[in-house]
XYZ file of C-alpha atoms in Angstrom:
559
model
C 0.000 0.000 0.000
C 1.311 3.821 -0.812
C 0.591 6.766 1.358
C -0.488 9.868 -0.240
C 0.480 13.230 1.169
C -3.656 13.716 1.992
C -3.444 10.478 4.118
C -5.610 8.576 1.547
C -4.591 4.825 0.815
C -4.161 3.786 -2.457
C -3.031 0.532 -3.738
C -0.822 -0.124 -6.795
C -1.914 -0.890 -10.189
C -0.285 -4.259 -10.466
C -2.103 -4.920 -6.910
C -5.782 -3.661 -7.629
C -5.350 -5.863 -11.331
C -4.854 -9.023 -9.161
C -7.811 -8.175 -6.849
C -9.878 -7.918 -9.743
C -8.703 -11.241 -11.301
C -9.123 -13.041 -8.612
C -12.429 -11.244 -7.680
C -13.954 -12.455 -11.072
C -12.892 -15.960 -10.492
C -14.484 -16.023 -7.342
C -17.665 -14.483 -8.971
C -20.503 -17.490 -9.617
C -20.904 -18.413 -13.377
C -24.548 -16.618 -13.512
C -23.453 -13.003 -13.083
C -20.916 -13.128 -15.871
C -23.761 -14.395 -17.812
C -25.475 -11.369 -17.063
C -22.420 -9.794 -18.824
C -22.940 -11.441 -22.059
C -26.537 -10.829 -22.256
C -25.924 -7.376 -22.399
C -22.571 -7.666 -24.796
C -22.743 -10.234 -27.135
C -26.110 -8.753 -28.856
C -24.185 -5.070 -29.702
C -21.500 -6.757 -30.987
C -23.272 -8.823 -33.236
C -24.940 -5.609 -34.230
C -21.872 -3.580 -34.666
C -20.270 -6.475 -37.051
C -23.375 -6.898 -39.073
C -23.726 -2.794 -39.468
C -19.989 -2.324 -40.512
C -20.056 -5.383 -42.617
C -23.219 -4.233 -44.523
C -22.267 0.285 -44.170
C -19.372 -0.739 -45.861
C -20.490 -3.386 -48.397
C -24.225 -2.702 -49.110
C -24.722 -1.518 -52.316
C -28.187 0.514 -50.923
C -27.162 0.907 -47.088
C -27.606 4.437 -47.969
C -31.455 3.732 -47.983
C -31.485 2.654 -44.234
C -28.885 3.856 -42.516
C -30.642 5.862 -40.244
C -32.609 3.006 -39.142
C -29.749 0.955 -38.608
C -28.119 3.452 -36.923
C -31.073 3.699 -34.431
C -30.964 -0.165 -33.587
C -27.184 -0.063 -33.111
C -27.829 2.797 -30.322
C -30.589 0.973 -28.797
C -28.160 -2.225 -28.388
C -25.717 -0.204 -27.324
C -28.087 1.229 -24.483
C -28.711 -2.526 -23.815
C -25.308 -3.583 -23.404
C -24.280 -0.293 -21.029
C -27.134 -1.231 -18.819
C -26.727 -4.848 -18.476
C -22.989 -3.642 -17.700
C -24.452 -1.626 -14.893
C -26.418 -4.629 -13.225
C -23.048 -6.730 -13.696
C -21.422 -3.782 -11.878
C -24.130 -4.041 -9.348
C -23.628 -7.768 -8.927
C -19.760 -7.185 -8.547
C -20.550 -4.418 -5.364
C -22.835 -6.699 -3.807
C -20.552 -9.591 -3.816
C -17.557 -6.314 -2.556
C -20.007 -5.891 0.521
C -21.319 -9.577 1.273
C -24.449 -9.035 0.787
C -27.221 -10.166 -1.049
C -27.538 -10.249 -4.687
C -29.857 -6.840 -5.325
C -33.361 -6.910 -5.546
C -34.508 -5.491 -9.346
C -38.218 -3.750 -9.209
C -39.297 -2.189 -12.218
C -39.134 1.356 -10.662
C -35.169 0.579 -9.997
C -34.817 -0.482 -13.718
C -36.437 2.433 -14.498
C -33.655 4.897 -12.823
C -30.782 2.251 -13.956
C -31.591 2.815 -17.852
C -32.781 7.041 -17.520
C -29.088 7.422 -16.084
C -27.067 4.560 -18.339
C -29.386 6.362 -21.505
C -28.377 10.152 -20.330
C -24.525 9.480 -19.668
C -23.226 6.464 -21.612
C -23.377 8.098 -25.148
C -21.613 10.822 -24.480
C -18.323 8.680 -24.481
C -18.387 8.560 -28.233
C -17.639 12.473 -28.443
C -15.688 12.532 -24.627
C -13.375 9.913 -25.245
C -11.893 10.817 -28.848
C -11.527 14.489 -27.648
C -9.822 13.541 -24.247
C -7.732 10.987 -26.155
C -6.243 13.750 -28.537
C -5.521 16.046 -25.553
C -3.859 12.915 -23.540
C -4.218 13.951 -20.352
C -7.948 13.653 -19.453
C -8.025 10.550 -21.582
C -8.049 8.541 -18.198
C -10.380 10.846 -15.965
C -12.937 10.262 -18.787
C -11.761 6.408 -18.981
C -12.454 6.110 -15.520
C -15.871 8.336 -15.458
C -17.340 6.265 -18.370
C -16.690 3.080 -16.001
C -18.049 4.469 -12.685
C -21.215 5.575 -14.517
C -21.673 1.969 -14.628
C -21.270 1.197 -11.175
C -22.509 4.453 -9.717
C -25.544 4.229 -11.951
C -27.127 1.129 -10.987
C -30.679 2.271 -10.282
C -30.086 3.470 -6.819
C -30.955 6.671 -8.056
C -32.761 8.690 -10.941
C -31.049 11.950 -10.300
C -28.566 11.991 -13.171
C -26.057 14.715 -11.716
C -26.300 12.917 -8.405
C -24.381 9.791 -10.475
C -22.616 12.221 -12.484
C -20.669 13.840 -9.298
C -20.299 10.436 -7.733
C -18.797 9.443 -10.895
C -16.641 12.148 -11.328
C -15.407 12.322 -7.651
C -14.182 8.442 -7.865
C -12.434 8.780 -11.752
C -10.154 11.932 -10.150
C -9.100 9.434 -6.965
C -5.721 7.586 -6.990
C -4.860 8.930 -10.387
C -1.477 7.522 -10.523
C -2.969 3.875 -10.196
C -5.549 4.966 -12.695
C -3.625 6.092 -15.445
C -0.586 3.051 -14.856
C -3.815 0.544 -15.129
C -4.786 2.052 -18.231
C -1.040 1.796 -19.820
C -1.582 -2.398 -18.556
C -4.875 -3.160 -19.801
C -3.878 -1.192 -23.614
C -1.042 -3.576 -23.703
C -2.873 -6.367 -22.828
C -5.070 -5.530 -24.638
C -2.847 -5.318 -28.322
C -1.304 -8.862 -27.433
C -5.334 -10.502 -26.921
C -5.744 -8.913 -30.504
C -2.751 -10.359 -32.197
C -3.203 -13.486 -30.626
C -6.673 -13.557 -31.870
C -6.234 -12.279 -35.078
C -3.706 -14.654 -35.867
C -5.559 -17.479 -34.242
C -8.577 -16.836 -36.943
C -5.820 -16.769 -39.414
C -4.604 -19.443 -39.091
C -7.629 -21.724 -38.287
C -8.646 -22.345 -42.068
C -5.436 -23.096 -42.784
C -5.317 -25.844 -40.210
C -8.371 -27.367 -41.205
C -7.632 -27.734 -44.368
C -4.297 -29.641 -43.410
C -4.929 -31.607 -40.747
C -8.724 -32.308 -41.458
C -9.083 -31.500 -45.577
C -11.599 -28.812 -45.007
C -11.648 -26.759 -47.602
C -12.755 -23.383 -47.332
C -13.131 -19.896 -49.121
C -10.194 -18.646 -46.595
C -8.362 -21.278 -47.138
C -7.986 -21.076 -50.950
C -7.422 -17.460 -50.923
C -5.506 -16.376 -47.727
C -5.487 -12.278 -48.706
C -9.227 -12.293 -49.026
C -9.441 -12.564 -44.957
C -7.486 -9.211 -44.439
C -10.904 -6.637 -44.633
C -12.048 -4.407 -41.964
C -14.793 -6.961 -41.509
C -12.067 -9.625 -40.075
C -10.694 -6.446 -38.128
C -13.862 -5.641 -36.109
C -14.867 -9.374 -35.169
C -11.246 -9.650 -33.626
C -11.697 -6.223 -31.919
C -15.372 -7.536 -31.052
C -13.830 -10.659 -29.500
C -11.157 -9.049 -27.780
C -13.573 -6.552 -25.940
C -15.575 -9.514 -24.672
C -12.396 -11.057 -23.293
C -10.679 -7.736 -21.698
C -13.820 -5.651 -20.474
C -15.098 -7.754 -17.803
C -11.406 -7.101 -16.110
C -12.110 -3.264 -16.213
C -15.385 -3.335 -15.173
C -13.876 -5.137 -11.852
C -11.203 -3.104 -11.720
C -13.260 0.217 -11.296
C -16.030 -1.361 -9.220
C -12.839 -2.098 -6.910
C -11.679 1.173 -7.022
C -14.970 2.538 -6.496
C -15.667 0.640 -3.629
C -12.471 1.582 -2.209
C -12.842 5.068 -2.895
C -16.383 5.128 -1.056
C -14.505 3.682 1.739
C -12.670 6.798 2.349
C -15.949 8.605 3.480
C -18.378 5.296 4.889
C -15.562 2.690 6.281
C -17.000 0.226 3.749
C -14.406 -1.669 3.413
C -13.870 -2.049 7.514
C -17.032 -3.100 8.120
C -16.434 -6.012 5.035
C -13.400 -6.864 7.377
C -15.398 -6.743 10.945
C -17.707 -8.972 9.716
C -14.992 -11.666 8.613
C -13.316 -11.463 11.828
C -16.300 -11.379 13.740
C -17.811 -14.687 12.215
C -13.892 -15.844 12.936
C -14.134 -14.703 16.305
C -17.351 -16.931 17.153
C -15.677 -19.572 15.832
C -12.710 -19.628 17.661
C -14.455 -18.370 20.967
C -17.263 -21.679 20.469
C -14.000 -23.743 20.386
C -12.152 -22.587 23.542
C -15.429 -22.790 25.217
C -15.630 -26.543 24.349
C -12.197 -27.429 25.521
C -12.813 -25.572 28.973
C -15.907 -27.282 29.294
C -14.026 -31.082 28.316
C -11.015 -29.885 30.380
C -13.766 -28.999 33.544
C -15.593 -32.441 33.060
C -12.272 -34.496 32.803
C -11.288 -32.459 36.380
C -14.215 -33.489 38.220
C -14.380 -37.020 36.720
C -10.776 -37.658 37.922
C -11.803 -36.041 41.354
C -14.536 -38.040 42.008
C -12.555 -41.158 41.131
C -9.780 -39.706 44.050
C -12.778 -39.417 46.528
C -14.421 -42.414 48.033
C -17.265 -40.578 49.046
C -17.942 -39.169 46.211
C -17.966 -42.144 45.449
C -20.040 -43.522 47.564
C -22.622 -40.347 47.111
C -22.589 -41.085 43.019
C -24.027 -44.285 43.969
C -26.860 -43.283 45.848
C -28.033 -41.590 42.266
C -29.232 -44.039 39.791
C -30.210 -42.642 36.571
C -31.891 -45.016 34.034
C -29.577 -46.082 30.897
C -32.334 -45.089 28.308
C -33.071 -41.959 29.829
C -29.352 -41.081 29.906
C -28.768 -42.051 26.226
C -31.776 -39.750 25.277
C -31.024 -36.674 26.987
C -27.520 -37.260 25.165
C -28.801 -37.881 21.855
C -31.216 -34.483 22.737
C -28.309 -32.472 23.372
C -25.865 -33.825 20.589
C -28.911 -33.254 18.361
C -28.784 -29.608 18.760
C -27.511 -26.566 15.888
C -24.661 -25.451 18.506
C -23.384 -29.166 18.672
C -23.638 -30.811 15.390
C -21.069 -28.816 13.441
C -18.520 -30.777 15.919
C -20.179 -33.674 14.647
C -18.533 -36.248 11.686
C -19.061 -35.088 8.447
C -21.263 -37.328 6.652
C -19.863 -38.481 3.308
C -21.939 -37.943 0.664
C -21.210 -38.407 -3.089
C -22.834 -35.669 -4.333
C -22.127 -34.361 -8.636
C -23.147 -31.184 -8.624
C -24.567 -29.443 -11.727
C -23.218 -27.548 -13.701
C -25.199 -23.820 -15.101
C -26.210 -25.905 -18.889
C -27.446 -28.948 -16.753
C -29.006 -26.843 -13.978
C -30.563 -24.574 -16.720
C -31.831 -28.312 -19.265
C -33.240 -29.535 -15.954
C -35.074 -26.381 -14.519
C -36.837 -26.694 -18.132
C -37.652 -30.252 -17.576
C -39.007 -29.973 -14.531
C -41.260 -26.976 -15.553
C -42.579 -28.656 -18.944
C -43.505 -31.407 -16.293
C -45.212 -29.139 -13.765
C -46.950 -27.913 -16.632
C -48.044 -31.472 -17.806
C -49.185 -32.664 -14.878
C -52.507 -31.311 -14.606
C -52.878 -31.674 -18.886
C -52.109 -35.387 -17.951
C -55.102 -35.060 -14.787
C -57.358 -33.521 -17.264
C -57.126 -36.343 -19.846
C -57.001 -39.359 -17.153
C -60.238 -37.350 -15.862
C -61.605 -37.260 -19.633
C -61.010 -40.929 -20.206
C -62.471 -42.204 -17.190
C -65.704 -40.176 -17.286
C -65.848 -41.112 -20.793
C -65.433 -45.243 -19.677
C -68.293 -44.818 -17.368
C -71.021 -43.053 -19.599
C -70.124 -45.529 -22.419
C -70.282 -48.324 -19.718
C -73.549 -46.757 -18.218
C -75.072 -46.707 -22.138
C -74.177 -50.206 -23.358
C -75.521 -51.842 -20.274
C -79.309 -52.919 -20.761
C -81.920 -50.876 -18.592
C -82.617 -52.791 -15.646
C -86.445 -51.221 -15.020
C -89.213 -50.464 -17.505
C -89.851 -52.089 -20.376
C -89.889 -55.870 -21.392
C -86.297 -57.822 -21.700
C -86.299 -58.691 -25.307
C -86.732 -54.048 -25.651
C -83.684 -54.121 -23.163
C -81.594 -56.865 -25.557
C -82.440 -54.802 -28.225
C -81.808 -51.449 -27.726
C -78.721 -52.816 -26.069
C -77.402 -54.614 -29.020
C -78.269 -51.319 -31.122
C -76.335 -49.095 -28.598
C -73.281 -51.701 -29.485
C -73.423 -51.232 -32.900
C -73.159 -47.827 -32.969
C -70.418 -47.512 -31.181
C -68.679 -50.231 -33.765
C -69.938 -47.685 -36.471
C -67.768 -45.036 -34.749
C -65.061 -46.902 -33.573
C -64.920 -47.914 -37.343
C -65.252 -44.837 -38.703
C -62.649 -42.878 -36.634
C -60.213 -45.881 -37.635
C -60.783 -44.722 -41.437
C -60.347 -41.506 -40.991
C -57.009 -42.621 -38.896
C -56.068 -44.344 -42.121
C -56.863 -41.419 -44.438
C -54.708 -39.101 -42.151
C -51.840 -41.636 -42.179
C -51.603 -41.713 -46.079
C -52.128 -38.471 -46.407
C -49.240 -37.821 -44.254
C -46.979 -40.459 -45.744
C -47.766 -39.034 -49.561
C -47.015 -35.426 -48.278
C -43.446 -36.906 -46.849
C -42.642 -38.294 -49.632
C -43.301 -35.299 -52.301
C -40.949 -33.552 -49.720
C -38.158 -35.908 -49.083
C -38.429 -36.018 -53.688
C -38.537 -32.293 -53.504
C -35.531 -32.494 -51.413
C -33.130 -35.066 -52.913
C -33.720 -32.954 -56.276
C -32.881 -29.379 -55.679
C -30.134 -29.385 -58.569
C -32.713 -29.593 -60.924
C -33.240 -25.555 -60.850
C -31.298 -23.269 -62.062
C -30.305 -19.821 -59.567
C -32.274 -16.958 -60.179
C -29.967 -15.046 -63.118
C -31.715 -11.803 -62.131
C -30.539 -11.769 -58.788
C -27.561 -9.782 -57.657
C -26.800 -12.260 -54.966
C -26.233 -15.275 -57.616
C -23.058 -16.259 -56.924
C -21.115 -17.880 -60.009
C -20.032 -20.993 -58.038
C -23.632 -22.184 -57.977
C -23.272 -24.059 -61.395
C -20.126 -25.338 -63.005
C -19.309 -23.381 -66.506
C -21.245 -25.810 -68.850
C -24.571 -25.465 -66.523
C -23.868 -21.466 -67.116
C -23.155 -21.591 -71.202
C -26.282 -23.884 -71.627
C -28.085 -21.737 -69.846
C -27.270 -18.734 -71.609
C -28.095 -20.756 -75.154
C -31.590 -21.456 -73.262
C -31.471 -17.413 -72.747
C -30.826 -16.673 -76.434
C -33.253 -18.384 -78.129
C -35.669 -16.845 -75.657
C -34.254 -13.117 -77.105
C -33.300 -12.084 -73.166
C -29.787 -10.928 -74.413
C -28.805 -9.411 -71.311
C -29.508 -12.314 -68.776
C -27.715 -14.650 -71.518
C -24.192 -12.116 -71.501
C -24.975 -12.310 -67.176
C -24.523 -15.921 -67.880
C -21.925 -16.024 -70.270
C -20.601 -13.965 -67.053
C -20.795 -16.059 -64.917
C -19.745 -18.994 -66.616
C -16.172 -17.471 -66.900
C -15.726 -16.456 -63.272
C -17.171 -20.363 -62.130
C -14.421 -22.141 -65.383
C -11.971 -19.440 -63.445
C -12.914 -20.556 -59.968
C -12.439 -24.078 -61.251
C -8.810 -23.467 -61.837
C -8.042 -22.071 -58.594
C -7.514 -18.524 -60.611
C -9.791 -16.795 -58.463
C -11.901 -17.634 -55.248
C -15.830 -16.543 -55.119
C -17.159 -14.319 -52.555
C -19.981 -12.731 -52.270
C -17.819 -9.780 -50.644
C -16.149 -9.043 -53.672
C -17.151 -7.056 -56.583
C -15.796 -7.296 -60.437
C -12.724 -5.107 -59.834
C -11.475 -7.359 -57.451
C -12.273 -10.033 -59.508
C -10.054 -8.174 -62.337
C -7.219 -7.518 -59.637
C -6.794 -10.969 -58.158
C -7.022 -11.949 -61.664
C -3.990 -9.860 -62.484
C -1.909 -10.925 -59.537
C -2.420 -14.645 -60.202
C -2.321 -14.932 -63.978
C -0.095 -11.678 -64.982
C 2.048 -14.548 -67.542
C -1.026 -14.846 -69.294
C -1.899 -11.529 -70.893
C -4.560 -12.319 -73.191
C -6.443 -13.607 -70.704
C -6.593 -10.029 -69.046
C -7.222 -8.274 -71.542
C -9.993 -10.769 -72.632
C -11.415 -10.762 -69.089
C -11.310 -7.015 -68.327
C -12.995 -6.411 -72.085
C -15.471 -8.675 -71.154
C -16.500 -6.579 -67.828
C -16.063 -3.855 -69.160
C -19.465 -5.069 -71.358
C -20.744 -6.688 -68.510
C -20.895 -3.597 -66.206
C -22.198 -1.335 -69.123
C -25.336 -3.364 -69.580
C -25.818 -4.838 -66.678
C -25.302 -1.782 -64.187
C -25.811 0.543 -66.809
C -28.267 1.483 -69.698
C -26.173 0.001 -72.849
C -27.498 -1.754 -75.055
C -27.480 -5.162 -75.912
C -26.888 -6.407 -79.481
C -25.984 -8.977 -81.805
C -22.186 -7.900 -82.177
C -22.134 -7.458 -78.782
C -22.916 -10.787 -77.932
C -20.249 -12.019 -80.360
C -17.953 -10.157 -79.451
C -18.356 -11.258 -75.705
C -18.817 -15.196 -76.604
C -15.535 -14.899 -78.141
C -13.774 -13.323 -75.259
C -15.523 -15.984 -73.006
C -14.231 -18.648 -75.363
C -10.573 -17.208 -75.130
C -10.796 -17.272 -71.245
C -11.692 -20.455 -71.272
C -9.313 -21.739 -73.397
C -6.075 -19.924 -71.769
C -7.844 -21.186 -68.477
C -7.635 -25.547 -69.364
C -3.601 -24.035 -70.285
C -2.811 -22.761 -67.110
C-alpha cells in the first residue's frame, strides 16, 4: 500500500489488477452471464452494421434506421454492464444479490441512456488532448457502477462518478497503460488465431474453405472488427472489476465500507474460535471433576446413591448432541454428491417446468377418459327397469353397434390421415433429394457464379438466347467465366467481392497470361455497361463477348 500526502490509501496498479482477477474468479458463473446478455447482442450488431455500411450496395437507404438499432443495443449492453457492476458491489459488501423492481430499472436505464453516449464524443476528444483521456476512462466506467438504479437523479451519479475517476490517479492512469497492452497482445493473438484456423483445417482435417484457398481475401475491416469484437468480450469484464474495486475503495474513504467487510470476517472468525475454547474448557472442567470423584471415596459412595436409568441417559444425550450449537462438531457425513453444472441446472429447470406444466394436462385427460369409460359403460348396459327384456336386448345390441360404427369410422379416418401424411413426406423428401434440378435466379444480384459449373452457365445462356433475353444470356456467359476461373483455382468466389477485385486478383495470379486479361477485363467492361448501366445489348455485342468468353476459357484448361 502507498501513502499519499492527503493520508488517503491507495493501492498499486499491479495490486488492484490481481484483486480484480481473482475477484472475477471467485464471482458465480450466472453473473458473468449477465455480462454477455448485455454484450454479445451489440457486438453482433456492430459487425453486421460495418459489414453491410461498408459493403451494401443501398445501405444508404437505411442507414438511419440501422443506426437507431445499433444505439438501442448499445443502451442494452451499457445497462446490463451496470447490473453486472451491481452484482460485482454486492458480492464487494457480502451481501445479497440486489433486488430489481421495475421502478429501480427504471432509474438504472434514464441514467445509463443520459450518460453512456456521451463517451463517443468525450473519449476521442480527451484521447487527442492525452491527459484527461483517463479521468474520462475512468468516469465512463463508474457511470456503470454508480448508476445502478439506486438513483434517478442523473447529476447525483454524475458527481459520484466524477469524484471516484479523479481518486488515486497515478494507479488509474498506470492501469490504463496495462490493460492497452494487454489488450494489443489478446488482438494479435486472436487475429492470428482466426488466421490461421482455415489453414489448419484444411491440413490436418481437408476442409476446404473460401479462406483457405485465398488467404489475402481474410485481411478486410470486416475480419478487423470481429477480432476487436472478441477481444472486448475477453478484456472488459477485467475493467469493469477493476473500477467497481476502485470505487468501492474510494467510497470507503468517506463510509468505512471496506472495515465493516473486514469486521464482519473477523467477527464470524471470532465466534468460531471463541465456540471452540469454550468446548475445551468445558471437556477440560468435566475431565477435572471425573478424575476427582474417582480420588474421593465418598464421592464415590454419594454417586451411587443416584441411579439414573440407561435409556433416559442415552436420550437426553442424543437431545443435546442433536442440537444446531453441537452438530457442526459432529462427523461429516460423506456424501457423493455431482453437482450441476449452469447448462445442466438450466436443461433440468426446463424439464421440470414442462412437467409441472403437464401434470394437470395429464389429470385432465385421465379425468376425460375415465368419465368417458363410465357413460359408455352406463349406455351399453341394458336398462334394468321399464320395459320388457327382449326391448332391453335390443336397444342394447343397437347401442353396441353404434359404437362399432364409430369406432370404425374414426379408424378410417385414422387411415386417411396416415396416407395423407406419408404421400405429403414423400413429395418432400423427392422435392428435397432434387434441388439441382433448378437453375439460380440469373436476375438476382446475390447469384453467386459458383452455384453451377461453366457448362450449366453456357447452356443456360443458349436457353437465354433463343428466348431473345440478351442481357440475362451475356450475365450468364458472365458467370460462366468467373465459375471455369474458380475451377482453376484462378480466383476464389465471394460474395464480398465485386468485379474489380475479380479483375485484380485476376492480375496478380495470372499476370504470364496476358490475353487472358485483356480478354477478361474487355469482357467486364461489357458486362458492367449493360448490366449496371443502360447500354445496349446487341448482336455484335454478344459475339464479341462469346468470343472473349471462349478465349478465357481456353487460356484457363492451359494454365
Amino acid at each position: 500500500m502507498k501513502q499519499k500526502k492527503t493520508g488517503k490509501p491507495e493501492k498499486g496498479a499491479i495490486e488492484i489488477i490481481e484483486e480484480a482477477t481473482m475477484l472475477l474468479r471467485c464471482l458465480p458463473a450466472e453473473i458473468h452471464v449477465l455480462y454477455y446478455i448485455g454484450s454479445l447482442p451489440f457486438i453482433l450488431a456492430l459487425l453486421y452494421f460495418w459489414a453491410d455500411m461498408s459493403r451494401g450496395a443501398w445501405a444508404h437507404q437505411y442507414l438511419g434506421r440501422a443506426a437507431f438499432l445499433l444505439t438501442a443495443a448499445y443502451v442494452w449492453m451499457k445497462c446490463w454492464q451496470a447490473a453486472y457492476c451491481a452484482q460485482i458491489r454486492a458480492h464487494l459488501l457480502g451481501e445479497a444479490n440486489p433486488q430489481w423492481t421495475w421502478r429501480k430499472v427504471l432509474r438504472l436505464v434514464t441514467v445509463q441512456t443520459a450518460l453512456q453516449p456521451i463517451s463517443f464524443i468525450v473519449l476521442p476528444l480527451s484521447s487527442i488532448i492525452i491527459l484527461p483521456f483517463g479521468w474520462a476512462y475512468a468516469f465512463f466506467h463508474n457511470v456503470s457502477v454508480c448508476g445502478s438504479g439506486q438513483t434517478s437523479d442523473i447529476r447525483e451519479v454524475y458527481r459520484d462518478a466524477g469524484r471516484q475517476a479523479g481518486l488515486f490517479a497515478a494507479q488509474n492512469h498506470i492501469f490504463i497503460i496495462i490493460y492497452c497492452l494487454c489488450g494489443i497482445f489478446v488482438f494479435l493473438n486472436l487475429g492470428m488465431m482466426i488466421y490461421l484456423l482455415p489453414k489448419l483445417l484444411s491440413m490436418f482435417l481437408g476442409i476446404e474453405t473460401m479462406f483457405s484457398r485465398t488467404s489475402w481475401g481474410m485481411f478486410n475491416t470486416t475480419l478487423l472488427m470481429s477480432t476487436l469484437g472478441l477481444s472486448y468480450l475477453g478484456m472488459n469484464p477485467l475493467a469493469k472489476a477493476v473500477y467497481a474495486l476502485r470505487c468501492f475503495y474510494g467510497e470507503s474513504l468517506r463510509s468505512g465500507a471496506d472495515l465493516k467487510v473486514e469486521l464482519k470476517k473477523m467477527t464470524v472468525t471470532a465466534n468460531i474460535t471463541a465456540a471452540v475454547i469454550l468446548l475445551g474448557l468445558l471437556s477440560l472442567s468435566f475431565t477435572g471433576q471425573t478424575a476427582a470423584a474417582e480420588n474421593d471415596p465418598a464421592a464415590g459412595d454419594r454417586s451411587s446413591e443416584i441411579v439414573i436409568p440407561v435409556a433416559d441417559l442415552n436420550r437426553s444425550i442424543d437431545e443435546v448432541i442433536s442440537k444446531r450449537e453441537y452438530s457442526w462438531r459432529m462427523p461429516r457425513e460423506k456424501t457423493i454428491q455431482k453437482e450441476k453444472g449452469v447448462v445442466e441446472q438450466f436443461f433440468s429447470g426446463l424439464v421440470d417446468t414442462a412437467s409441472g406444466w403437464l401434470k394437470p394436462v395429464k389429470k385432465w385427460i385421465k379425468s376425460a377418459v375415465d368419465w368417458l369409460v363410465k357413460k359408455m359403460a352406463g349406455w351399453i348396459k341394458a336398462p334394468s327397469t321399464g320395459g320388457t327384456p327382449s326391448t332391453g336386448t335390443w336397444i342394447q345390441s343397437m347401442r353396441v353397434a353404434l359404437l362399432v360404427l364409430i369406432a370404425a369410422a374414426v379408424a378410417i379416418l385414422i387411415f386417411v390421415l396416415w396416407r395423407v401424411i406419408k404421400t405429403y413426406r414423400r413429395e418432400q423428401a423427392v422435392t428435397a433429394a432434387q434441388p439441382a434440378t433448378s437453375a439460380p435466379d440469373i436476375l438476382r444480384d446475390e447469384t453467386l457464379a459458383d452455384e453451377l459449373p461453366a457448362d450449366r452457365w453456357l447452356k443456360l445462356a443458349e436457353d437465354l438466347m433463343r428466348q431473345g433475353d440478351l442481357r440475362s444470356a451475356l450475365r450468364a456467359f458472365y458467370l460462366a467465366s468467373l465459375s471455369h476461373l474458380a475451377r482453376h483455382n484462378v480466383i476464389a468466389i465471394a460474395r464480398f467481392k465485386s468485379n474489380r477485385e475479380y479483375e485484380r486478383e485476376l492480375y496478380r495470379r495470372a499476370h504470364h497470361a496476358p490475353d487472358l486479361l485483356a480478354a477478361f477485363s474487355g469482357n467486364m467492361k461489357i458486362y458492367e455497361g449493360i448490366w449496371y448501366g443502360r447500354h445496349t445489348v446487341t448482336d455484335e455485342t454478344v459475339r464479341i463477348f462469346r468470343d472473349n468468353q471462349t478465349r478465357i476459357m481456353t487460356i484457363a484448361n492451359k494454365l
